[in-house]
Coordinates of C-alpha atoms in Angstrom, one line a residue:
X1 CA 0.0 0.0 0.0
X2 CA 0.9 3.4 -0.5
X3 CA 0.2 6.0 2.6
X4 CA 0.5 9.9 2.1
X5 CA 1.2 11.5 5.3
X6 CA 0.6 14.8 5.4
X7 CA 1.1 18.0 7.7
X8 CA -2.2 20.6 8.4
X9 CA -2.1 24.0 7.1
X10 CA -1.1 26.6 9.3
X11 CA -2.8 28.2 12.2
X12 CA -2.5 31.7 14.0
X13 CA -0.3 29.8 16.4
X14 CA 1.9 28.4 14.6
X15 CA 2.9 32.1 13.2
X16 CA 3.0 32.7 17.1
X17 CA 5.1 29.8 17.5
X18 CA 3.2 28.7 20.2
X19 CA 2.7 25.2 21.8
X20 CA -0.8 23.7 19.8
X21 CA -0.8 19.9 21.2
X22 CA -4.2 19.0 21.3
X23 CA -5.5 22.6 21.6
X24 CA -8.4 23.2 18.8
X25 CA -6.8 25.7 16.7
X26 CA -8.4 26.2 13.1
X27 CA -6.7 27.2 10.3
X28 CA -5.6 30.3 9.3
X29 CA -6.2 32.0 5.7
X30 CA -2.7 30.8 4.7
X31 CA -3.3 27.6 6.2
X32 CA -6.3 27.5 4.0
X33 CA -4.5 28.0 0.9
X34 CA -2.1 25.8 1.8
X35 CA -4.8 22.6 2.3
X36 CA -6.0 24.1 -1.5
X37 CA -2.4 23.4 -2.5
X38 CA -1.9 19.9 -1.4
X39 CA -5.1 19.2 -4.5
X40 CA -3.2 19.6 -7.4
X41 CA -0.5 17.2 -6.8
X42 CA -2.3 14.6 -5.7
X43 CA -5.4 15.0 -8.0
X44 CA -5.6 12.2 -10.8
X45 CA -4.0 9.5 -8.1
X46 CA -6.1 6.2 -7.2
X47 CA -6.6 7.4 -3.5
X48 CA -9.5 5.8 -2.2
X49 CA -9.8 7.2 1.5
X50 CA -8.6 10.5 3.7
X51 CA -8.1 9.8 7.3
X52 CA -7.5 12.6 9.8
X53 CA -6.8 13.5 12.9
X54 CA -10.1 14.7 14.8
X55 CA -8.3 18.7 15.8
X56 CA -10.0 21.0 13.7
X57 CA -6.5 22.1 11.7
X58 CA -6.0 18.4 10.5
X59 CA -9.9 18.1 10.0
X60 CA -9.8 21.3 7.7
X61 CA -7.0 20.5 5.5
X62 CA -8.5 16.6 5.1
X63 CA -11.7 18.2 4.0
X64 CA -11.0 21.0 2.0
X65 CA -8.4 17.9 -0.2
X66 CA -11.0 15.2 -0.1
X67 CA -13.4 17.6 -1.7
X68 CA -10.8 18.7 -3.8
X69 CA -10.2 15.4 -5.1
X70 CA -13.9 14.3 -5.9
X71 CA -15.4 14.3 -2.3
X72 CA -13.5 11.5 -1.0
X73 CA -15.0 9.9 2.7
X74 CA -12.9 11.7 5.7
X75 CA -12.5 9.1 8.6
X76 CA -11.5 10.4 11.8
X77 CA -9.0 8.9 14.1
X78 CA -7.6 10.0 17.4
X79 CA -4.8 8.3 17.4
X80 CA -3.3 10.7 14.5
X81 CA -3.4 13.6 17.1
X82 CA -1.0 15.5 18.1
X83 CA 1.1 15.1 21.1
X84 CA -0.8 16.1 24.2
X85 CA 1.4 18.6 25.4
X86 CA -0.3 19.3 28.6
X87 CA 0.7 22.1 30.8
X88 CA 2.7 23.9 28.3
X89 CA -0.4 24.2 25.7
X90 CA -0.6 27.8 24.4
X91 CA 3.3 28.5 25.8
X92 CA 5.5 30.2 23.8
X93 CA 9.6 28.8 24.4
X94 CA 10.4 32.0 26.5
X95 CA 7.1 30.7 29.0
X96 CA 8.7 27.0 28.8
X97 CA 12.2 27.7 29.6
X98 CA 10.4 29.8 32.9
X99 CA 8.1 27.5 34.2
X100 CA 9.3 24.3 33.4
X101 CA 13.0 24.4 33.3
X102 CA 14.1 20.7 34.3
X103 CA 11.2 19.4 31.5
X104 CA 12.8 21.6 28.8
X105 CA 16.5 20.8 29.6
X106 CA 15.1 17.0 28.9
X107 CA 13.5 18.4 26.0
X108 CA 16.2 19.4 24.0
X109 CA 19.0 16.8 25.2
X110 CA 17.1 13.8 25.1
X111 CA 13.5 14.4 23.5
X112 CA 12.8 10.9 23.5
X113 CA 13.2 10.5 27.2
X114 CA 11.1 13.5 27.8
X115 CA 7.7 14.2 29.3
X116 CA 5.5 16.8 28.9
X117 CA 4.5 18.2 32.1
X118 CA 0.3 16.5 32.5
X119 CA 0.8 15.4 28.8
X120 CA 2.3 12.6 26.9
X121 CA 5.6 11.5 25.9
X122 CA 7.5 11.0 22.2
X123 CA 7.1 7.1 23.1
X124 CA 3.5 7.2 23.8
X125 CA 2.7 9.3 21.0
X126 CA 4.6 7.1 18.4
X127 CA 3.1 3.6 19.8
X128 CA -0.8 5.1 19.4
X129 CA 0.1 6.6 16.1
X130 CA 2.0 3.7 14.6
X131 CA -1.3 1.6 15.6
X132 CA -3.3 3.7 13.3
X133 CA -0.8 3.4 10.7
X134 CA -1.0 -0.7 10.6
X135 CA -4.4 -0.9 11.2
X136 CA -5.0 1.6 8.0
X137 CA -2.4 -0.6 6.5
X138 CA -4.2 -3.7 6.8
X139 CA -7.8 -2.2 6.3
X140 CA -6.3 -1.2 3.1
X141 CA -3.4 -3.4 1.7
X142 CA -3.6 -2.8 -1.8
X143 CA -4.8 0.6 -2.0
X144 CA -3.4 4.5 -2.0
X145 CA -4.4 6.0 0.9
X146 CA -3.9 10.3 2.9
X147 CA -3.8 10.2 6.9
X148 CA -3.8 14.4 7.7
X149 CA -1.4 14.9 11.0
X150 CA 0.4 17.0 13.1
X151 CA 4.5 17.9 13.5
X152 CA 5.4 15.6 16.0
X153 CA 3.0 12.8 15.0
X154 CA 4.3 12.4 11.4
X155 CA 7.6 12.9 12.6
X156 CA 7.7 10.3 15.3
X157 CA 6.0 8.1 12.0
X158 CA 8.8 8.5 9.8
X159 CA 11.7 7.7 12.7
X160 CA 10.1 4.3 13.3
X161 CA 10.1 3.8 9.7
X162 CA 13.7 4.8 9.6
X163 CA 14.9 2.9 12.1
X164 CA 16.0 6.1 14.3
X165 CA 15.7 6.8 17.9
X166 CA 13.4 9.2 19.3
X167 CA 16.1 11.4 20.1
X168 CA 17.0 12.1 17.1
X169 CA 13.7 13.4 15.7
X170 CA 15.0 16.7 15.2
X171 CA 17.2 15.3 12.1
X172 CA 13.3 15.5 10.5
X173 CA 11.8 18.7 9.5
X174 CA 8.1 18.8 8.7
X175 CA 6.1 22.2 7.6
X176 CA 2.8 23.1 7.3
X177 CA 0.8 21.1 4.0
X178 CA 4.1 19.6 3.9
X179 CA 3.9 16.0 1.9
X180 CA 5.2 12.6 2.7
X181 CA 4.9 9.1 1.4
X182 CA 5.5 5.9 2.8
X183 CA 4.6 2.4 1.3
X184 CA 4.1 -0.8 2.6
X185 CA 5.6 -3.8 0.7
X186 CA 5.4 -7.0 3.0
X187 CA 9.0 -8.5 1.6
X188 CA 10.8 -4.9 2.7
X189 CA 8.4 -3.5 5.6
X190 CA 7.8 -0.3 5.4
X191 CA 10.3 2.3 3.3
X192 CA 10.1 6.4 2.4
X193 CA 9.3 7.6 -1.0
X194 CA 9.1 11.1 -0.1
X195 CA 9.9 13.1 2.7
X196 CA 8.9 16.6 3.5
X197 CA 8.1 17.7 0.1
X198 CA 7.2 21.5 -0.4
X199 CA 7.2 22.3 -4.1
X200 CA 3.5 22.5 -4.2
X201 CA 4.0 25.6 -1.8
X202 CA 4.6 28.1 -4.0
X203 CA 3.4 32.0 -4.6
X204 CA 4.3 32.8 -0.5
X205 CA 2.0 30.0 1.0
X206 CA 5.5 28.4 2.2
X207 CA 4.9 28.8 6.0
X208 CA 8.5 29.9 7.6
X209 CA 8.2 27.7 10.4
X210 CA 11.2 26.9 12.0
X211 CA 11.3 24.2 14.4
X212 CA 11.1 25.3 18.2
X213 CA 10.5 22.1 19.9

Protein backbone atom coordinates (compact mmCIF):
# COMPACT_ATOMS: atom_id res chain seq x y z
CA UNK A 1 0.00 0.00 0.00
CA UNK A 2 0.90 3.36 -0.48
CA UNK A 3 0.15 5.97 2.60
CA UNK A 4 0.51 9.87 2.07
CA UNK A 5 1.25 11.54 5.27
CA UNK A 6 0.56 14.84 5.43
CA UNK A 7 1.05 17.95 7.67
CA UNK A 8 -2.16 20.57 8.41
CA UNK A 9 -2.06 23.95 7.14
CA UNK A 10 -1.09 26.58 9.28
CA UNK A 11 -2.82 28.24 12.15
CA UNK A 12 -2.48 31.74 14.01
CA UNK A 13 -0.30 29.78 16.45
CA UNK A 14 1.89 28.43 14.58
CA UNK A 15 2.88 32.13 13.22
CA UNK A 16 3.02 32.68 17.13
CA UNK A 17 5.09 29.81 17.54
CA UNK A 18 3.19 28.69 20.24
CA UNK A 19 2.67 25.16 21.77
CA UNK A 20 -0.78 23.71 19.81
CA UNK A 21 -0.77 19.92 21.23
CA UNK A 22 -4.18 18.99 21.32
CA UNK A 23 -5.50 22.64 21.57
CA UNK A 24 -8.41 23.21 18.75
CA UNK A 25 -6.82 25.73 16.67
CA UNK A 26 -8.38 26.20 13.06
CA UNK A 27 -6.68 27.16 10.30
CA UNK A 28 -5.64 30.28 9.32
CA UNK A 29 -6.15 31.95 5.73
CA UNK A 30 -2.72 30.75 4.69
CA UNK A 31 -3.32 27.61 6.23
CA UNK A 32 -6.35 27.52 3.99
CA UNK A 33 -4.46 28.02 0.89
CA UNK A 34 -2.12 25.82 1.83
CA UNK A 35 -4.85 22.64 2.29
CA UNK A 36 -6.03 24.07 -1.53
CA UNK A 37 -2.38 23.43 -2.49
CA UNK A 38 -1.88 19.92 -1.41
CA UNK A 39 -5.12 19.18 -4.55
CA UNK A 40 -3.20 19.60 -7.40
CA UNK A 41 -0.50 17.19 -6.77
CA UNK A 42 -2.32 14.63 -5.67
CA UNK A 43 -5.45 14.97 -7.96
CA UNK A 44 -5.61 12.17 -10.83
CA UNK A 45 -3.97 9.45 -8.07
CA UNK A 46 -6.06 6.18 -7.24
CA UNK A 47 -6.56 7.36 -3.48
CA UNK A 48 -9.48 5.83 -2.16
CA UNK A 49 -9.75 7.17 1.51
CA UNK A 50 -8.64 10.49 3.67
CA UNK A 51 -8.05 9.76 7.27
CA UNK A 52 -7.49 12.62 9.81
CA UNK A 53 -6.77 13.50 12.90
CA UNK A 54 -10.07 14.74 14.81
CA UNK A 55 -8.28 18.68 15.76
CA UNK A 56 -10.04 20.95 13.73
CA UNK A 57 -6.48 22.07 11.71
CA UNK A 58 -5.95 18.43 10.45
CA UNK A 59 -9.90 18.07 10.02
CA UNK A 60 -9.84 21.30 7.70
CA UNK A 61 -6.97 20.50 5.49
CA UNK A 62 -8.48 16.65 5.09
CA UNK A 63 -11.75 18.21 4.03
CA UNK A 64 -10.99 20.99 2.01
CA UNK A 65 -8.35 17.90 -0.21
CA UNK A 66 -10.97 15.21 -0.09
CA UNK A 67 -13.37 17.60 -1.67
CA UNK A 68 -10.84 18.65 -3.82
CA UNK A 69 -10.21 15.39 -5.10
CA UNK A 70 -13.86 14.31 -5.93
CA UNK A 71 -15.42 14.28 -2.33
CA UNK A 72 -13.48 11.50 -1.02
CA UNK A 73 -14.97 9.87 2.66
CA UNK A 74 -12.89 11.72 5.75
CA UNK A 75 -12.45 9.08 8.56
CA UNK A 76 -11.50 10.42 11.83
CA UNK A 77 -8.99 8.90 14.11
CA UNK A 78 -7.63 10.02 17.40
CA UNK A 79 -4.78 8.28 17.42
CA UNK A 80 -3.34 10.75 14.55
CA UNK A 81 -3.37 13.59 17.12
CA UNK A 82 -1.03 15.45 18.15
CA UNK A 83 1.14 15.08 21.07
CA UNK A 84 -0.76 16.15 24.23
CA UNK A 85 1.37 18.59 25.36
CA UNK A 86 -0.34 19.26 28.65
CA UNK A 87 0.74 22.12 30.81
CA UNK A 88 2.74 23.88 28.30
CA UNK A 89 -0.38 24.17 25.70
CA UNK A 90 -0.61 27.82 24.36
CA UNK A 91 3.27 28.50 25.76
CA UNK A 92 5.52 30.17 23.79
CA UNK A 93 9.59 28.85 24.36
CA UNK A 94 10.44 31.97 26.51
CA UNK A 95 7.15 30.68 28.98
CA UNK A 96 8.66 26.97 28.84
CA UNK A 97 12.21 27.68 29.57
CA UNK A 98 10.41 29.84 32.92
CA UNK A 99 8.13 27.47 34.20
CA UNK A 100 9.30 24.28 33.42
CA UNK A 101 13.03 24.41 33.33
CA UNK A 102 14.09 20.67 34.26
CA UNK A 103 11.18 19.37 31.50
CA UNK A 104 12.84 21.63 28.81
CA UNK A 105 16.49 20.83 29.56
CA UNK A 106 15.14 16.99 28.90
CA UNK A 107 13.46 18.38 26.01
CA UNK A 108 16.15 19.45 23.97
CA UNK A 109 18.96 16.80 25.25
CA UNK A 110 17.10 13.76 25.07
CA UNK A 111 13.50 14.36 23.54
CA UNK A 112 12.82 10.88 23.52
CA UNK A 113 13.20 10.45 27.19
CA UNK A 114 11.11 13.53 27.84
CA UNK A 115 7.66 14.17 29.31
CA UNK A 116 5.47 16.76 28.89
CA UNK A 117 4.53 18.23 32.14
CA UNK A 118 0.33 16.51 32.47
CA UNK A 119 0.75 15.35 28.83
CA UNK A 120 2.32 12.63 26.93
CA UNK A 121 5.64 11.45 25.90
CA UNK A 122 7.50 11.00 22.20
CA UNK A 123 7.13 7.12 23.08
CA UNK A 124 3.48 7.23 23.80
CA UNK A 125 2.67 9.28 21.02
CA UNK A 126 4.62 7.07 18.45
CA UNK A 127 3.09 3.55 19.82
CA UNK A 128 -0.76 5.13 19.38
CA UNK A 129 0.09 6.55 16.06
CA UNK A 130 1.99 3.67 14.59
CA UNK A 131 -1.26 1.57 15.58
CA UNK A 132 -3.26 3.69 13.35
CA UNK A 133 -0.76 3.41 10.70
CA UNK A 134 -0.97 -0.66 10.64
CA UNK A 135 -4.45 -0.86 11.18
CA UNK A 136 -4.99 1.60 8.02
CA UNK A 137 -2.36 -0.61 6.48
CA UNK A 138 -4.21 -3.66 6.76
CA UNK A 139 -7.78 -2.16 6.27
CA UNK A 140 -6.28 -1.24 3.13
CA UNK A 141 -3.39 -3.44 1.69
CA UNK A 142 -3.63 -2.80 -1.77
CA UNK A 143 -4.77 0.59 -1.97
CA UNK A 144 -3.38 4.53 -2.00
CA UNK A 145 -4.45 6.01 0.90
CA UNK A 146 -3.94 10.34 2.90
CA UNK A 147 -3.84 10.24 6.88
CA UNK A 148 -3.78 14.45 7.72
CA UNK A 149 -1.37 14.85 11.03
CA UNK A 150 0.40 16.97 13.09
CA UNK A 151 4.48 17.92 13.49
CA UNK A 152 5.44 15.58 15.98
CA UNK A 153 2.98 12.81 15.04
CA UNK A 154 4.25 12.44 11.39
CA UNK A 155 7.56 12.88 12.61
CA UNK A 156 7.74 10.31 15.29
CA UNK A 157 6.02 8.05 12.04
CA UNK A 158 8.79 8.47 9.82
CA UNK A 159 11.73 7.67 12.71
CA UNK A 160 10.14 4.26 13.25
CA UNK A 161 10.12 3.85 9.67
CA UNK A 162 13.74 4.77 9.55
CA UNK A 163 14.89 2.94 12.10
CA UNK A 164 15.96 6.14 14.31
CA UNK A 165 15.68 6.76 17.87
CA UNK A 166 13.37 9.18 19.27
CA UNK A 167 16.11 11.42 20.08
CA UNK A 168 16.97 12.14 17.07
CA UNK A 169 13.68 13.45 15.73
CA UNK A 170 15.03 16.72 15.19
CA UNK A 171 17.18 15.26 12.09
CA UNK A 172 13.35 15.49 10.53
CA UNK A 173 11.81 18.65 9.51
CA UNK A 174 8.10 18.82 8.69
CA UNK A 175 6.10 22.19 7.57
CA UNK A 176 2.78 23.09 7.33
CA UNK A 177 0.84 21.14 4.03
CA UNK A 178 4.05 19.60 3.94
CA UNK A 179 3.91 16.01 1.93
CA UNK A 180 5.24 12.59 2.70
CA UNK A 181 4.89 9.06 1.40
CA UNK A 182 5.45 5.88 2.81
CA UNK A 183 4.58 2.40 1.34
CA UNK A 184 4.06 -0.82 2.56
CA UNK A 185 5.60 -3.84 0.70
CA UNK A 186 5.40 -7.00 2.98
CA UNK A 187 9.00 -8.46 1.56
CA UNK A 188 10.78 -4.95 2.68
CA UNK A 189 8.38 -3.49 5.60
CA UNK A 190 7.78 -0.32 5.42
CA UNK A 191 10.35 2.28 3.34
CA UNK A 192 10.08 6.36 2.38
CA UNK A 193 9.32 7.57 -0.95
CA UNK A 194 9.14 11.14 -0.09
CA UNK A 195 9.87 13.12 2.73
CA UNK A 196 8.85 16.59 3.46
CA UNK A 197 8.13 17.71 0.09
CA UNK A 198 7.18 21.49 -0.42
CA UNK A 199 7.17 22.25 -4.13
CA UNK A 200 3.49 22.47 -4.22
CA UNK A 201 3.97 25.55 -1.81
CA UNK A 202 4.61 28.13 -4.05
CA UNK A 203 3.36 32.00 -4.55
CA UNK A 204 4.28 32.83 -0.50
CA UNK A 205 2.00 29.97 0.99
CA UNK A 206 5.53 28.43 2.17
CA UNK A 207 4.91 28.76 6.02
CA UNK A 208 8.48 29.89 7.57
CA UNK A 209 8.18 27.71 10.40
CA UNK A 210 11.23 26.87 12.01
CA UNK A 211 11.34 24.23 14.35
CA UNK A 212 11.08 25.26 18.16
CA UNK A 213 10.49 22.15 19.89
Amino acid sequence: MLLYLLRHGETDWNVERRMQGVSDQPLNTIGIAQAKALIPPLKGRPITTVYSSALSRARETAKILADGLGGLPVREDERLAELDQGDIEGMVISEIQERHKDFWKVWRERPGDARVPGGESLPELQARAWAAVEEIRDRHPEEMVVAVSHNLTITTLLCRVLGLELNAMRRIRQHNATINLIEYDPARDWTIVTMNALAHLNGGITSEDKPYL
